[in-house]
């Protein structure tokens, strides 16, 4: 399926890509609110996503509508969730990564510069390769933005968020600008403080076994997923390089084959043709591994981070609660500002309990989602690997049959 | 003269052997009869290298050529009792010689192929004489020719193998000894199966001996594998790791291919040095190989002297067939080098993939361990195992890429160098002939001047010199013809070998790819149920 899509020229999103492309997450589509990215346009350094919503909820003016959004607006939405105290007890769906076409664009540029130094066929071939690469990156970024929206839409609480509705419906520019330097610095410091705090908070032993277990588990899991993600990237890159080499072998064999019409030359031509086909398959294998394995790992890297963030928030709330208890005891002892201390303590208690309750459910859901996503992707990975290996096998068998028959 | 008359090729088969002879008798009656009568003399004398015989042999041969050049089916020309054996031998050799070229050239189905042989007859009337000379200088002329043209593939009753590399000695004086085993039914060897121990310098020594003897004839001598100081030092020092094991294996395989090419070559196989190499228990240490490898050394010398002479030659001499072939060789060399570079890159990337897969497999196993859902944990561990198996697969594939494909290309790049050397050798021979001709011209001018100046004593000397140079011109011309024939024959043989080699090696490579894919299918088929079992 993806193969046809990749072979398309300028039409970036082909028919079969419509519909929720929930690659890494197993989501039930709910008729009351369905969100997807129906189209996308890549301009020089921006990608414009067309967010399409279908809803029976009364909150919206229409039942079906679309708006155009850019990456910064997604980030704004995500940040608004994170900063909202009400949502402290939920795993905030991780923000989609920024679309990064730099590497691909650079390669296309280099190709354009080097056009004079290679033959017409080589140039056309390489151009097609790079365009396919660009397209693949493009499709990935669309998928990742879509997954974010789908996760929000599927969440019982977040889907009701006002900012989310504005995001979906408001058909003017949200005037969200990317963070300027100062804000970025602020963010940086906030993160430093947070991680220092996180260490402190993590050190506090939790009374609740469930959360204690989750804490240990998530910490280890997150680190290992990070490692696996990096290593899978490297492996897939080598695979792509090998496929590229096979491509060049095919070209050189073709040149050798066209120099004469002896039977060894005809032999070369047939082998060249074979390699052309097998390397297409090899490239697809690498692309599918990327999609089903590397992307899966990357996504769960981000999700496990979001889960860790939740635990941190709960841990913070716990510390605040315990501090409030201590303050209340002190106030009672001194018999001063007792009421204030009591209210403060109650607030902290409520906050902590609310977070704990929803966090438990969120973490259980996270586990379920994770297992389902891994299952789906591993099964699909195995099926695709088999399909490609069998395809390769068939090509090799038929080519060998022809070659051996000739000699 | 005879060259101008078009004649219908006589349908020659066994009984009709007489036709060319009788037809010739008809055409040039006087000379024909003379030739037949006075036949044995020219024949006997033709086997001497420096015959000063004048016109008779020349006429005979020029007529012969036209009749035989036209018809390629004279291959089955057998001796019959009608004419004297000598006659038949001569004609048989003549006809077989030319027709040996023709079948392979007609295989290319171009009429243009005939021109070289005709030009041969037109300009160098003594070529057949030289051919006759060439043939009988080999030990079994006709049977060897028949062997060459009748067999389609190597029905060689000869197998060589290079095995069991063993390290002899210690430290920097250590060396690897290889067992060279031969299995043969050829009568020239003492036994049917035998083996000897040889070291790398022995192989180089063999190459140098063969080069010295045969490269001047225009033979394509297979070059041995290159020296490697780094590789050997590692082995000597005793570094027991995979890279030195790889190096030894690579060298062993290369030496085996080298020997196989040498024994495949019909002329080289006859060389006593080759026999000695295969049979003799103790070979005297080859000297002079310790600084340079033979191929590089010769090339170095040749290149230096060729640089200038090449310029002048290209302008004045052109022989379509040789020029075309040289061009083909050069462009092929370019492509093979390119291909070799890409295959090298592939080998490296596969090795990289292999390493990265292993690392990823471990990482996956760790992830599987942390996963608390048991089914998923198991599936992830299984995935890690699959990736581990893939690592082995990639490693084997990289080895196959290297040993089957990359080494094949490297061998042929070296061989093409040897082929170029051959062509250059022929050029040098031509040049020598041309220079002799111009010297002869000068001597004649000197003689003319002396005649005019009337100095009898100096005149005598001048006449002697002229005779000497006339002889040289004849000799060099003959050499040139001979080398042309040899080079051409060698080249065609090389093309055939190359075609066969490439086909068989590439098929082997594809088969290894096939096996890899089959194993891949097995791995993933085993994994799929595990993935589906996740709950």
Coordinates of N, CA and C in Angstrom, one line a residue, chain A residues 122 213-214 217 220-221 224-225 227-229 231-232 234-235 238-239 241-242 245-246 248-249 252-253 255-256 259-260 263-264 267-268 271 274-275 282 289 293 297 367 370-371 374-375 378-379 381-383 385-386 388-390 392-393 396-397 399-400 403-404 407, chain B residues 328 331-332 335-336 338-339 341-343 345-347 349-350 352-353 356-357 359-360 363-364 366-367 369-373 376 379-380 383 387 390 394 405 498-499 502-504 506-507 509-511 513-514 517-518 520-522 524-525 527-528 531-535:
Chain A
X122 N 21.4 8.9 -14.4 CA 21.8 8.9 -13.0 C 21.1 10.0 -12.3
X213 N 5.9 0.9 42.2 CA 6.3 -0.1 41.1 C 6.4 0.7 39.8
X214 N 5.3 1.5 39.5 CA 5.3 2.2 38.2 C 6.5 3.1 38.1
X217 N 9.5 1.0 37.2 CA 9.3 0.5 35.9 C 9.5 1.5 34.8
X220 N 13.2 2.7 34.2 CA 14.0 1.8 33.5 C 13.5 1.6 32.0
X221 N 12.2 1.5 31.9 CA 11.6 1.3 30.5 C 12.0 2.5 29.6
X224 N 15.5 2.3 28.4 CA 15.8 1.2 27.5 C 15.2 1.5 26.1
X225 N 14.0 2.1 26.2 CA 13.4 2.5 24.9 C 14.2 3.5 24.2
X227 N 17.4 3.8 24.3 CA 18.5 3.1 23.7 C 18.1 2.4 22.5
X228 N 17.1 1.6 22.6 CA 16.6 0.8 21.5 C 16.2 1.7 20.3
X229 N 15.6 2.9 20.6 CA 15.3 3.7 19.5 C 16.5 4.2 18.7
X231 N 19.4 2.8 18.6 CA 20.1 1.7 17.9 C 19.3 1.3 16.6
X232 N 18.0 1.3 16.7 CA 17.2 0.9 15.6 C 17.4 1.9 14.4
X234 N 20.1 3.6 13.8 CA 21.4 3.3 13.1 C 21.4 2.1 12.2
X235 N 20.7 1.1 12.7 CA 20.6 -0.2 12.0 C 19.9 0.1 10.6
X238 N 22.1 1.9 8.1 CA 23.0 1.0 7.4 C 22.3 0.3 6.3
X239 N 21.0 -0.2 6.6 CA 20.3 -0.9 5.7 C 20.0 -0.1 4.4
X241 N 21.8 2.4 3.4 CA 23.0 2.6 2.6 C 23.3 1.4 1.7
X242 N 23.1 0.2 2.3 CA 23.3 -1.0 1.5 C 22.4 -1.0 0.3
X245 N 23.8 1.2 -2.3 CA 24.9 0.5 -3.0 C 24.4 -0.4 -4.1
X246 N 23.4 -1.2 -3.8 CA 22.8 -2.1 -4.7 C 22.3 -1.4 -6.0
X248 N 23.6 1.4 -7.1 CA 24.7 1.8 -8.0 C 25.3 0.6 -8.7
X249 N 25.3 -0.6 -8.0 CA 25.8 -1.8 -8.7 C 24.9 -2.0 -10.0
X252 N 25.9 0.4 -12.8 CA 27.2 0.1 -13.4 C 27.1 -1.2 -14.3
X253 N 26.3 -2.2 -13.7 CA 26.1 -3.4 -14.5 C 25.4 -3.1 -15.8
X255 N 25.6 -0.3 -17.5 CA 26.6 0.3 -18.4 C 27.4 -0.7 -19.0
X256 N 27.9 -1.7 -18.2 CA 28.7 -2.8 -18.8 C 27.9 -3.6 -19.8
X259 N 27.5 -2.1 -23.5 CA 28.7 -1.8 -24.3 C 28.8 -2.7 -25.5
X260 N 28.1 -3.8 -25.5 CA 28.3 -4.8 -26.6 C 27.0 -5.6 -26.6
X263 N 26.8 -12.3 -25.4 CA 25.9 -12.9 -24.4 C 26.3 -12.6 -23.0
X264 N 27.5 -12.3 -22.7 CA 27.9 -11.9 -21.4 C 27.3 -10.5 -21.1
X267 N 23.7 -11.0 -20.3 CA 23.7 -11.5 -18.9 C 23.8 -10.3 -17.9
X268 N 24.7 -9.4 -18.2 CA 24.8 -8.3 -17.3 C 23.5 -7.5 -17.2
X271 N 21.0 -9.2 -15.0 CA 21.4 -9.1 -13.6 C 21.1 -7.7 -13.1
X274 N 17.6 -7.3 -12.4 CA 17.3 -8.0 -11.1 C 17.6 -7.1 -9.9
X275 N 18.8 -6.6 -10.0 CA 19.3 -5.8 -8.8 C 18.4 -4.5 -8.7
X282 N 14.6 -3.9 -1.0 CA 15.4 -3.7 0.2 C 15.1 -2.3 0.7
X289 N 10.7 -1.1 8.3 CA 11.3 -1.2 9.6 C 11.3 0.1 10.3
X293 N 9.0 -0.2 13.4 CA 9.8 -0.5 14.6 C 10.4 0.9 15.1
X297 N 9.2 2.8 18.5 CA 10.0 3.0 19.7 C 10.1 4.5 20.0
X367 N -0.5 1.3 29.7 CA 0.0 -0.1 29.6 C -0.8 -0.8 28.5
X370 N 0.0 0.5 25.1 CA 1.3 0.2 24.7 C 1.4 -1.3 24.2
X371 N 0.8 -2.2 25.0 CA 0.8 -3.6 24.5 C 0.1 -3.7 23.2
X374 N 2.3 -2.2 20.4 CA 3.4 -3.1 20.0 C 2.9 -4.3 19.3
X375 N 1.8 -4.9 19.8 CA 1.3 -6.1 19.1 C 1.0 -5.8 17.6
X378 N 4.3 -5.0 15.7 CA 5.2 -6.2 15.5 C 4.6 -7.2 14.5
X379 N 3.3 -7.4 14.6 CA 2.7 -8.3 13.7 C 2.8 -7.7 12.3
X381 N 5.0 -5.7 11.2 CA 6.5 -5.7 10.8 C 6.8 -7.1 10.2
X382 N 6.4 -8.1 11.0 CA 6.7 -9.5 10.6 C 6.1 -9.8 9.3
X383 N 4.8 -9.4 9.1 CA 4.1 -9.7 7.9 C 4.8 -9.0 6.7
X385 N 8.0 -8.0 6.5 CA 9.3 -8.6 6.3 C 9.1 -9.9 5.5
X386 N 8.1 -10.7 5.8 CA 7.9 -11.9 5.1 C 7.5 -11.6 3.7
X388 N 8.2 -9.1 1.8 CA 9.4 -8.6 1.0 C 10.4 -9.7 0.8
X389 N 10.6 -10.6 1.8 CA 11.6 -11.6 1.6 C 11.0 -12.6 0.6
X390 N 9.7 -12.9 0.6 CA 9.2 -13.8 -0.4 C 9.2 -13.1 -1.8
X392 N 11.5 -11.0 -2.8 CA 12.9 -11.1 -3.2 C 13.2 -12.5 -3.7
X393 N 12.7 -13.5 -3.0 CA 13.0 -14.9 -3.3 C 12.5 -15.2 -4.7
X396 N 14.6 -13.6 -7.3 CA 15.9 -14.3 -7.5 C 15.7 -15.6 -8.2
X397 N 14.6 -16.3 -7.8 CA 14.4 -17.6 -8.4 C 14.2 -17.5 -9.9
X399 N 15.0 -15.1 -11.9 CA 16.1 -14.6 -12.6 C 17.2 -15.7 -12.8
X400 N 17.4 -16.5 -11.7 CA 18.4 -17.6 -11.8 C 17.9 -18.6 -12.8
X403 N 18.8 -17.2 -16.2 CA 20.2 -17.1 -16.4 C 20.8 -18.5 -16.6
X404 N 20.4 -19.4 -15.7 CA 20.9 -20.8 -15.9 C 20.4 -21.4 -17.1
X407 N 22.7 -20.3 -20.1 CA 24.1 -20.8 -20.3 C 24.2 -22.2 -20.6
Chain B
X328 N 37.8 -1.4 -26.1 CA 36.9 -2.1 -25.3 C 37.5 -2.5 -23.9
X331 N 37.6 0.6 -21.7 CA 36.4 1.1 -21.1 C 35.8 0.1 -20.1
X332 N 36.1 -1.2 -20.4 CA 35.7 -2.2 -19.5 C 36.4 -2.1 -18.2
X335 N 34.8 0.5 -16.1 CA 33.5 0.1 -15.5 C 33.8 -0.9 -14.4
X336 N 34.7 -1.8 -14.6 CA 35.0 -2.8 -13.5 C 35.5 -2.1 -12.3
X338 N 34.8 0.9 -11.3 CA 33.7 1.5 -10.7 C 32.9 0.5 -9.9
X339 N 32.6 -0.6 -10.6 CA 31.8 -1.6 -9.9 C 32.5 -2.2 -8.7
X341 N 34.5 -0.6 -6.8 CA 34.4 0.4 -5.7 C 33.0 0.3 -5.0
X342 N 32.0 0.2 -5.8 CA 30.6 0.1 -5.2 C 30.4 -1.2 -4.4
X343 N 30.9 -2.3 -5.0 CA 30.8 -3.6 -4.2 C 31.5 -3.5 -2.9
X345 N 32.0 -0.8 -1.2 CA 31.1 0.0 -0.4 C 30.0 -0.8 0.2
X346 N 29.4 -1.7 -0.6 CA 28.3 -2.6 -0.2 C 28.8 -3.5 1.0
X347 N 30.0 -4.0 0.8 CA 30.6 -4.9 1.8 C 30.7 -4.2 3.1
X349 N 29.1 -1.5 4.1 CA 27.8 -1.2 4.7 C 27.1 -2.4 5.3
X350 N 27.3 -3.5 4.7 CA 26.8 -4.7 5.2 C 27.4 -5.1 6.5
X352 N 28.7 -3.0 8.5 CA 28.2 -2.0 9.5 C 26.8 -2.4 9.9
X353 N 26.0 -2.8 9.0 CA 24.6 -3.3 9.3 C 24.7 -4.4 10.3
X356 N 25.5 -3.1 13.7 CA 24.4 -2.3 14.3 C 23.2 -3.2 14.6
X357 N 23.0 -4.3 13.8 CA 21.9 -5.2 14.1 C 22.2 -5.9 15.5
X359 N 24.0 -4.9 18.0 CA 23.8 -3.9 19.1 C 22.3 -3.7 19.3
X360 N 21.5 -3.6 18.3 CA 20.1 -3.4 18.4 C 19.5 -4.6 19.1
X363 N 19.9 -4.5 22.7 CA 19.0 -3.4 23.2 C 17.6 -3.9 23.3
X364 N 17.1 -4.6 22.3 CA 15.8 -5.1 22.3 C 15.6 -6.1 23.4
X366 N 17.1 -6.2 26.2 CA 17.0 -5.4 27.5 C 15.6 -4.8 27.7
X367 N 15.1 -4.3 26.5 CA 13.7 -3.7 26.6 C 12.7 -4.8 26.9
X369 N 13.2 -7.4 28.7 CA 13.3 -7.7 30.1 C 12.6 -6.7 31.0
X370 N 12.6 -5.4 30.6 CA 11.9 -4.4 31.4 C 10.4 -4.5 31.3
X371 N 10.0 -4.9 30.1 CA 8.5 -4.9 29.8 C 7.8 -5.8 30.8
X372 N 6.7 -5.3 31.5 CA 6.1 -6.1 32.5 C 5.0 -7.0 32.0
X373 N 4.5 -6.7 30.8 CA 3.5 -7.6 30.3 C 4.2 -8.8 29.7
X376 N 4.2 -9.7 25.9 CA 5.0 -8.7 25.1 C 6.4 -8.9 25.4
X379 N 7.7 -11.7 23.4 CA 7.7 -11.4 22.0 C 9.0 -10.5 21.7
X380 N 9.2 -9.6 22.6 CA 10.4 -8.7 22.4 C 11.7 -9.5 22.4
X383 N 12.0 -11.2 19.2 CA 12.5 -10.2 18.2 C 14.0 -10.0 18.3
X387 N 16.7 -10.7 15.4 CA 17.7 -9.8 15.0 C 19.1 -10.3 15.1
X390 N 19.7 -12.4 12.2 CA 19.9 -11.5 11.0 C 21.3 -11.0 11.0
X394 N 23.7 -11.3 7.8 CA 24.3 -10.1 7.2 C 25.8 -10.4 7.1
X405 N 32.0 -11.7 -5.3 CA 31.9 -10.6 -6.2 C 33.1 -9.7 -6.3
X498 N 36.5 -15.2 -19.5 CA 35.9 -14.1 -18.7 C 34.4 -14.3 -18.7
X499 N 33.9 -14.5 -19.9 CA 32.4 -14.6 -20.0 C 32.0 -15.8 -19.1
X502 N 32.5 -14.8 -15.2 CA 31.5 -13.9 -14.7 C 30.2 -14.5 -14.5
X503 N 29.8 -15.3 -15.5 CA 28.5 -15.9 -15.4 C 28.4 -16.8 -14.2
X504 N 29.4 -17.7 -14.1 CA 29.3 -18.7 -13.0 C 29.4 -18.0 -11.7
X506 N 28.6 -14.9 -10.9 CA 27.4 -14.1 -10.5 C 26.3 -15.0 -10.2
X507 N 26.2 -16.1 -10.9 CA 25.1 -17.1 -10.6 C 25.3 -17.6 -9.1
X509 N 26.7 -16.0 -6.7 CA 26.4 -14.9 -5.8 C 24.9 -14.8 -5.7
X510 N 24.2 -14.9 -6.8 CA 22.7 -14.8 -6.7 C 22.2 -16.0 -5.9
X511 N 22.8 -17.1 -6.0 CA 22.3 -18.3 -5.2 C 22.5 -18.0 -3.7
X513 N 22.4 -15.1 -2.4 CA 21.4 -14.2 -2.0 C 20.1 -14.9 -1.8
X514 N 19.8 -15.9 -2.7 CA 18.6 -16.7 -2.6 C 18.5 -17.4 -1.2
X517 N 17.6 -15.1 1.6 CA 16.2 -14.7 1.6 C 15.4 -15.9 2.2
X518 N 15.8 -17.1 1.8 CA 15.0 -18.2 2.3 C 15.1 -18.3 3.9
X520 N 15.7 -15.8 5.8 CA 14.9 -14.6 6.3 C 13.5 -15.0 6.5
X521 N 12.9 -15.7 5.4 CA 11.5 -16.1 5.5 C 11.3 -17.0 6.7
X522 N 12.2 -17.9 6.9 CA 12.1 -18.9 8.0 C 12.1 -18.1 9.4
X524 N 11.3 -15.0 10.1 CA 10.1 -14.2 10.3 C 8.8 -15.0 10.5
X525 N 8.8 -16.2 9.8 CA 7.7 -17.1 9.9 C 7.6 -17.6 11.4
X527 N 8.7 -16.0 14.0 CA 8.4 -14.9 14.9 C 6.9 -14.5 14.9
X528 N 6.3 -14.6 13.7 CA 4.9 -14.1 13.6 C 4.0 -14.6 14.6
X531 N 4.4 -12.8 17.8 CA 3.8 -11.4 17.8 C 2.3 -11.5 18.0
X532 N 1.7 -12.4 17.3 CA 0.2 -12.5 17.4 C -0.2 -12.9 18.7
X533 N 0.6 -13.6 19.5 CA 0.3 -14.1 20.8 C 0.3 -13.0 21.8
X534 N 0.7 -11.9 21.5 CA 0.7 -10.8 22.5 C -0.7 -10.4 22.9
X535 N -0.9 -10.4 24.2 CA -2.3 -10.0 24.6 C -2.2 -9.1 25.8

